[in-house]
PDB file of C-alpha atoms in Angstrom:
ATOM      1  CA  MET G  14      71.259 -27.627  -7.577  1.00 72.00           C
ATOM      2  CA  GLU G  15      69.520 -30.761  -7.058  1.00 91.00           C
ATOM      3  CA  LYS G  16      71.056 -34.045  -8.601  1.00 94.00           C
ATOM      4  CA  SER G  17      68.943 -35.117 -11.449  1.00 95.00           C
ATOM      5  CA  ALA G  18      67.234 -38.691 -11.052  1.00 97.00           C
ATOM      6  CA  GLY G  19      68.875 -41.127 -14.057  1.00 95.00           C
ATOM      7  CA  PHE G  20      66.228 -43.526 -15.512  1.00 96.00           C
ATOM      8  CA  TRP G  21      66.486 -46.818 -13.776  1.00 97.00           C
ATOM      9  CA  ILE G  22      65.793 -45.302 -10.399  1.00 98.00           C
ATOM     10  CA  ARG G  23      62.633 -43.265 -11.824  1.00 97.00           C
ATOM     11  CA  PHE G  24      61.665 -46.757 -14.263  1.00 97.00           C
ATOM     12  CA  LEU G  25      61.728 -48.661 -10.541  1.00 98.00           C
ATOM     13  CA  ALA G  26      59.173 -45.621  -8.782  1.00 98.00           C
ATOM     14  CA  TYR G  27      57.226 -46.056 -12.034  1.00 96.00           C
ATOM     15  CA  PHE G  28      57.222 -49.778 -11.470  1.00 97.00           C
ATOM     16  CA  ILE G  29      56.185 -49.259  -7.751  1.00 98.00           C
ATOM     17  CA  ASP G  30      52.973 -46.661  -8.750  1.00 98.00           C
ATOM     18  CA  GLY G  31      51.882 -48.816 -11.337  1.00 96.00           C
ATOM     19  CA  ILE G  32      51.632 -51.545  -8.937  1.00 96.00           C
ATOM     20  CA  ILE G  33      49.968 -48.740  -6.330  1.00 96.00           C
ATOM     21  CA  ILE G  34      47.720 -48.576  -9.233  1.00 95.00           C
ATOM     22  CA  SER G  35      46.863 -51.871 -10.057  1.00 93.00           C
ATOM     23  CA  VAL G  36      45.110 -52.619  -7.087  1.00 92.00           C
ATOM     24  CA  PRO G  37      41.839 -50.702  -7.448  1.00 87.00           C
ATOM     25  CA  SER G  38      41.886 -50.957 -10.749  1.00 85.00           C
ATOM     26  CA  TYR G  39      41.459 -54.892 -10.831  1.00 86.00           C
ATOM     27  CA  ILE G  40      39.135 -54.293  -7.701  1.00 90.00           C
ATOM     28  CA  ILE G  41      36.674 -51.550  -9.261  1.00 84.00           C
ATOM     29  CA  LEU G  42      37.049 -53.748 -13.029  1.00 81.00           C
ATOM     30  CA  PHE G  43      35.730 -57.105 -11.330  1.00 86.00           C
ATOM     31  CA  MET G  44      33.259 -54.760  -9.253  1.00 86.00           C
ATOM     32  CA  ILE G  45      31.853 -53.426 -12.747  1.00 80.00           C
ATOM     33  CA  ASN G  46      32.364 -56.972 -14.444  1.00 77.00           C
ATOM     34  CA  THR G  47      30.113 -58.358 -11.720  1.00 80.00           C
ATOM     35  CA  VAL G  48      27.162 -56.310 -11.148  1.00 81.00           C
ATOM     36  CA  PHE G  49      26.665 -54.761 -14.692  1.00 76.00           C
ATOM     37  CA  VAL G  50      27.775 -57.794 -17.342  1.00 71.00           C
ATOM     38  CA  ALA G  51      26.646 -60.006 -14.835  1.00 75.00           C
ATOM     39  CA  GLY G  52      23.392 -58.849 -14.241  1.00 77.00           C
ATOM     40  CA  SER G  53      22.858 -57.626 -17.942  1.00 75.00           C
ATOM     41  CA  VAL G  54      23.387 -61.501 -18.938  1.00 74.00           C
ATOM     42  CA  ALA G  55      21.295 -62.703 -15.982  1.00 78.00           C
ATOM     43  CA  ALA G  56      18.228 -60.467 -17.011  1.00 79.00           C
ATOM     44  CA  ASN G  57      18.991 -61.521 -20.566  1.00 82.00           C
ATOM     45  CA  PRO G  58      20.640 -64.863 -20.839  1.00 83.00           C
ATOM     46  CA  TYR G  59      19.837 -65.426 -24.722  1.00 87.00           C
ATOM     47  CA  MET G  60      21.771 -62.523 -25.839  1.00 85.00           C
ATOM     48  CA  THR G  61      24.409 -63.090 -28.734  1.00 86.00           C
ATOM     49  CA  GLU G  62      27.746 -62.459 -29.131  1.00 83.00           C
ATOM     50  CA  GLU G  63      27.200 -59.108 -30.449  1.00 88.00           C
ATOM     51  CA  GLU G  64      24.974 -58.001 -28.104  1.00 84.00           C
ATOM     52  CA  TYR G  65      26.765 -59.451 -25.036  1.00 80.00           C
ATOM     53  CA  PHE G  66      29.929 -57.582 -26.737  1.00 82.00           C
ATOM     54  CA  VAL G  67      28.210 -54.192 -26.890  1.00 84.00           C
ATOM     55  CA  LYS G  68      26.695 -54.607 -23.345  1.00 78.00           C
ATOM     56  CA  TYR G  69      30.341 -55.270 -22.144  1.00 77.00           C
ATOM     57  CA  MET G  70      32.102 -52.091 -24.058  1.00 79.00           C
ATOM     58  CA  THR G  71      29.123 -49.674 -22.465  1.00 81.00           C
ATOM     59  CA  LEU G  72      28.652 -51.130 -19.309  1.00 76.00           C
ATOM     60  CA  ALA G  73      31.683 -52.104 -17.933  1.00 79.00           C
ATOM     61  CA  PHE G  74      35.179 -51.396 -20.228  1.00 81.00           C
ATOM     62  CA  PHE G  75      34.543 -47.793 -21.047  1.00 85.00           C
ATOM     63  CA  PRO G  76      33.190 -47.149 -17.598  1.00 84.00           C
ATOM     64  CA  THR G  77      36.143 -48.761 -16.022  1.00 83.00           C
ATOM     65  CA  MET G  78      38.471 -46.427 -18.405  1.00 86.00           C
ATOM     66  CA  LEU G  79      37.191 -43.478 -17.748  1.00 90.00           C
ATOM     67  CA  ILE G  80      37.540 -44.537 -13.787  1.00 89.00           C
ATOM     68  CA  MET G  81      40.877 -45.436 -14.209  1.00 90.00           C
ATOM     69  CA  LEU G  82      41.622 -42.577 -15.924  1.00 93.00           C
ATOM     70  CA  VAL G  83      40.293 -40.321 -13.277  1.00 94.00           C
ATOM     71  CA  ILE G  84      42.194 -42.272 -10.507  1.00 92.00           C
ATOM     72  CA  CYS G  85      45.351 -41.696 -12.307  1.00 94.00           C
ATOM     73  CA  VAL G  86      44.984 -38.235 -12.955  1.00 96.00           C
ATOM     74  CA  LEU G  87      44.297 -37.291  -9.350  1.00 95.00           C
ATOM     75  CA  TYR G  88      47.054 -39.928  -7.985  1.00 96.00           C
ATOM     76  CA  TYR G  89      49.662 -38.583  -9.992  1.00 97.00           C
ATOM     77  CA  GLY G  90      48.584 -34.959 -10.132  1.00 97.00           C
ATOM     78  CA  LEU G  91      47.454 -34.343  -6.833  1.00 97.00           C
ATOM     79  CA  LEU G  92      50.247 -36.375  -5.159  1.00 98.00           C
ATOM     80  CA  THR G  93      53.013 -34.585  -7.788  1.00 98.00           C
ATOM     81  CA  ALA G  94      51.639 -31.362  -6.971  1.00 98.00           C
ATOM     82  CA  SER G  95      51.401 -31.829  -2.914  1.00 97.00           C
ATOM     83  CA  LYS G  96      54.151 -31.340  -0.289  1.00 97.00           C
ATOM     84  CA  MET G  97      54.989 -34.472  -0.839  1.00 97.00           C
ATOM     85  CA  GLN G  98      56.145 -33.504  -4.631  1.00 98.00           C
ATOM     86  CA  GLY G  99      55.586 -36.950  -5.719  1.00 98.00           C
ATOM     87  CA  THR G 100      54.185 -40.175  -6.180  1.00 98.00           C
ATOM     88  CA  LEU G 101      54.118 -42.974  -3.544  1.00 98.00           C
ATOM     89  CA  GLY G 102      56.744 -44.491  -6.025  1.00 98.00           C
ATOM     90  CA  LYS G 103      59.191 -41.661  -6.079  1.00 98.00           C
ATOM     91  CA  LYS G 104      58.567 -40.600  -2.294  1.00 98.00           C
ATOM     92  CA  ILE G 105      59.706 -44.860  -1.489  1.00 98.00           C
ATOM     93  CA  LEU G 106      63.103 -44.102  -3.615  1.00 98.00           C
ATOM     94  CA  GLY G 107      63.592 -40.261  -1.926  1.00 98.00           C
ATOM     95  CA  LEU G 108      62.907 -38.604  -5.362  1.00 98.00           C
ATOM     96  CA  LYS G 109      60.692 -35.963  -6.032  1.00 98.00           C
ATOM     97  CA  VAL G 110      59.402 -33.397  -8.843  1.00 98.00           C
ATOM     98  CA  VAL G 111      60.476 -29.940  -9.137  1.00 98.00           C
ATOM     99  CA  ASN G 112      59.916 -27.040 -11.546  1.00 97.00           C
ATOM    100  CA  GLU G 113      62.311 -25.503 -13.457  1.00 94.00           C
ATOM    101  CA  GLN G 114      63.217 -23.336 -10.528  1.00 95.00           C
ATOM    102  CA  GLY G 115      63.592 -26.162  -7.641  1.00 95.00           C
ATOM    103  CA  GLY G 116      59.984 -25.267  -6.392  1.00 97.00           C
ATOM    104  CA  ARG G 117      56.915 -27.228  -5.871  1.00 97.00           C
ATOM    105  CA  VAL G 118      54.768 -27.486  -9.377  1.00 98.00           C
ATOM    106  CA  SER G 119      51.387 -26.722  -9.607  1.00 97.00           C
ATOM    107  CA  VAL G 120      48.330 -28.799 -10.067  1.00 97.00           C
ATOM    108  CA  GLY G 121      48.090 -27.701 -13.627  1.00 96.00           C
ATOM    109  CA  GLN G 122      51.667 -28.752 -14.126  1.00 97.00           C
ATOM    110  CA  ALA G 123      51.412 -32.065 -12.295  1.00 98.00           C
ATOM    111  CA  ILE G 124      48.110 -33.111 -14.243  1.00 97.00           C
ATOM    112  CA  GLY G 125      49.379 -31.951 -17.350  1.00 97.00           C
ATOM    113  CA  ARG G 126      52.640 -33.816 -17.056  1.00 97.00           C
ATOM    114  CA  TYR G 127      50.378 -37.282 -16.058  1.00 96.00           C
ATOM    115  CA  PHE G 128      48.869 -36.601 -19.436  1.00 96.00           C
ATOM    116  CA  ALA G 129      52.370 -35.738 -21.131  1.00 96.00           C
ATOM    117  CA  TYR G 130      53.242 -39.300 -19.542  1.00 92.00           C
ATOM    118  CA  ILE G 131      51.022 -41.247 -22.305  1.00 93.00           C
ATOM    119  CA  LEU G 132      52.346 -38.971 -25.210  1.00 94.00           C
ATOM    120  CA  SER G 133      55.795 -40.312 -23.928  1.00 93.00           C
ATOM    121  CA  GLY G 134      54.995 -43.871 -24.164  1.00 91.00           C
ATOM    122  CA  ILE G 135      53.149 -43.258 -27.502  1.00 92.00           C
ATOM    123  CA  ILE G 136      55.800 -43.876 -29.789  1.00 85.00           C
ATOM    124  CA  PHE G 137      58.050 -47.173 -28.370  1.00 86.00           C
ATOM    125  CA  TYR G 138      58.238 -45.189 -25.019  1.00 91.00           C
ATOM    126  CA  ILE G 139      60.610 -42.978 -26.673  1.00 93.00           C
ATOM    127  CA  GLY G 140      59.676 -40.236 -24.200  1.00 94.00           C
ATOM    128  CA  PHE G 141      60.969 -42.478 -21.488  1.00 94.00           C
ATOM    129  CA  ILE G 142      64.217 -43.652 -23.228  1.00 94.00           C
ATOM    130  CA  MET G 143      65.198 -40.196 -23.343  1.00 94.00           C
ATOM    131  CA  ILE G 144      65.701 -39.936 -19.641  1.00 95.00           C
ATOM    132  CA  ALA G 145      68.638 -42.392 -20.273  1.00 94.00           C
ATOM    133  CA  PHE G 146      70.316 -39.714 -22.314  1.00 91.00           C
ATOM    134  CA  GLY G 147      71.098 -36.085 -22.266  1.00 83.00           C
ATOM    135  CA  GLU G 148      69.827 -34.107 -19.470  1.00 88.00           C
ATOM    136  CA  LYS G 149      67.814 -36.702 -17.854  1.00 92.00           C
ATOM    137  CA  LYS G 150      64.377 -35.541 -18.671  1.00 94.00           C
ATOM    138  CA  GLY G 151      61.516 -37.097 -20.700  1.00 95.00           C
ATOM    139  CA  LEU G 152      59.343 -36.003 -23.197  1.00 95.00           C
ATOM    140  CA  HIS G 153      57.008 -34.834 -20.102  1.00 96.00           C
ATOM    141  CA  ASP G 154      59.233 -33.202 -18.356  1.00 96.00           C
ATOM    142  CA  ILE G 155      59.855 -31.274 -20.908  1.00 95.00           C
ATOM    143  CA  ILE G 156      56.652 -30.388 -22.192  1.00 96.00           C
ATOM    144  CA  CYS G 157      55.933 -29.387 -18.304  1.00 96.00           C
ATOM    145  CA  LYS G 158      58.861 -28.116 -17.514  1.00 96.00           C
ATOM    146  CA  THR G 159      59.690 -30.213 -14.573  1.00 97.00           C
ATOM    147  CA  ARG G 160      62.398 -32.461 -13.329  1.00 96.00           C
ATOM    148  CA  VAL G 161      62.814 -35.324 -11.159  1.00 97.00           C
ATOM    149  CA  VAL G 162      65.485 -34.825  -8.773  1.00 97.00           C
ATOM    150  CA  TYR G 163      67.139 -36.943  -5.051  1.00 97.00           C
ATOM    151  CA  LYS G 164      65.627 -35.281  -1.966  1.00 93.00           C
TER     152      LYS G 164
END
């Protein structure tokens, strides 16, 4: 049986992934803000603050969040289910995600694991802190029946 990865190396992998994901995020946010919001302000320079806020939320914020969700689901889900068996951060650090039998996770399991990441962070990141104690499994690992091991 492969050795399970501990909290700090997994944290570092997640940190690396955060940097990788943030680059396209900021580019997309900048493009959306520039094109849609600036365009709407140019079309109506006398907008009230409330009108501007509604324009920003509908033309920039919500679309950006939706696009970022899709990017994250694809990044975390597809890379984890691929032959790489993990994200770029995990690959750099020599880790992989496996199912309970030690094999590759399915696409559904990998995408579910991303949404379970969100759940792991909801209450004071307790789902992630669980990795430091016990079986080196976070809430997202328990929910999706996965574990992170060294290659």
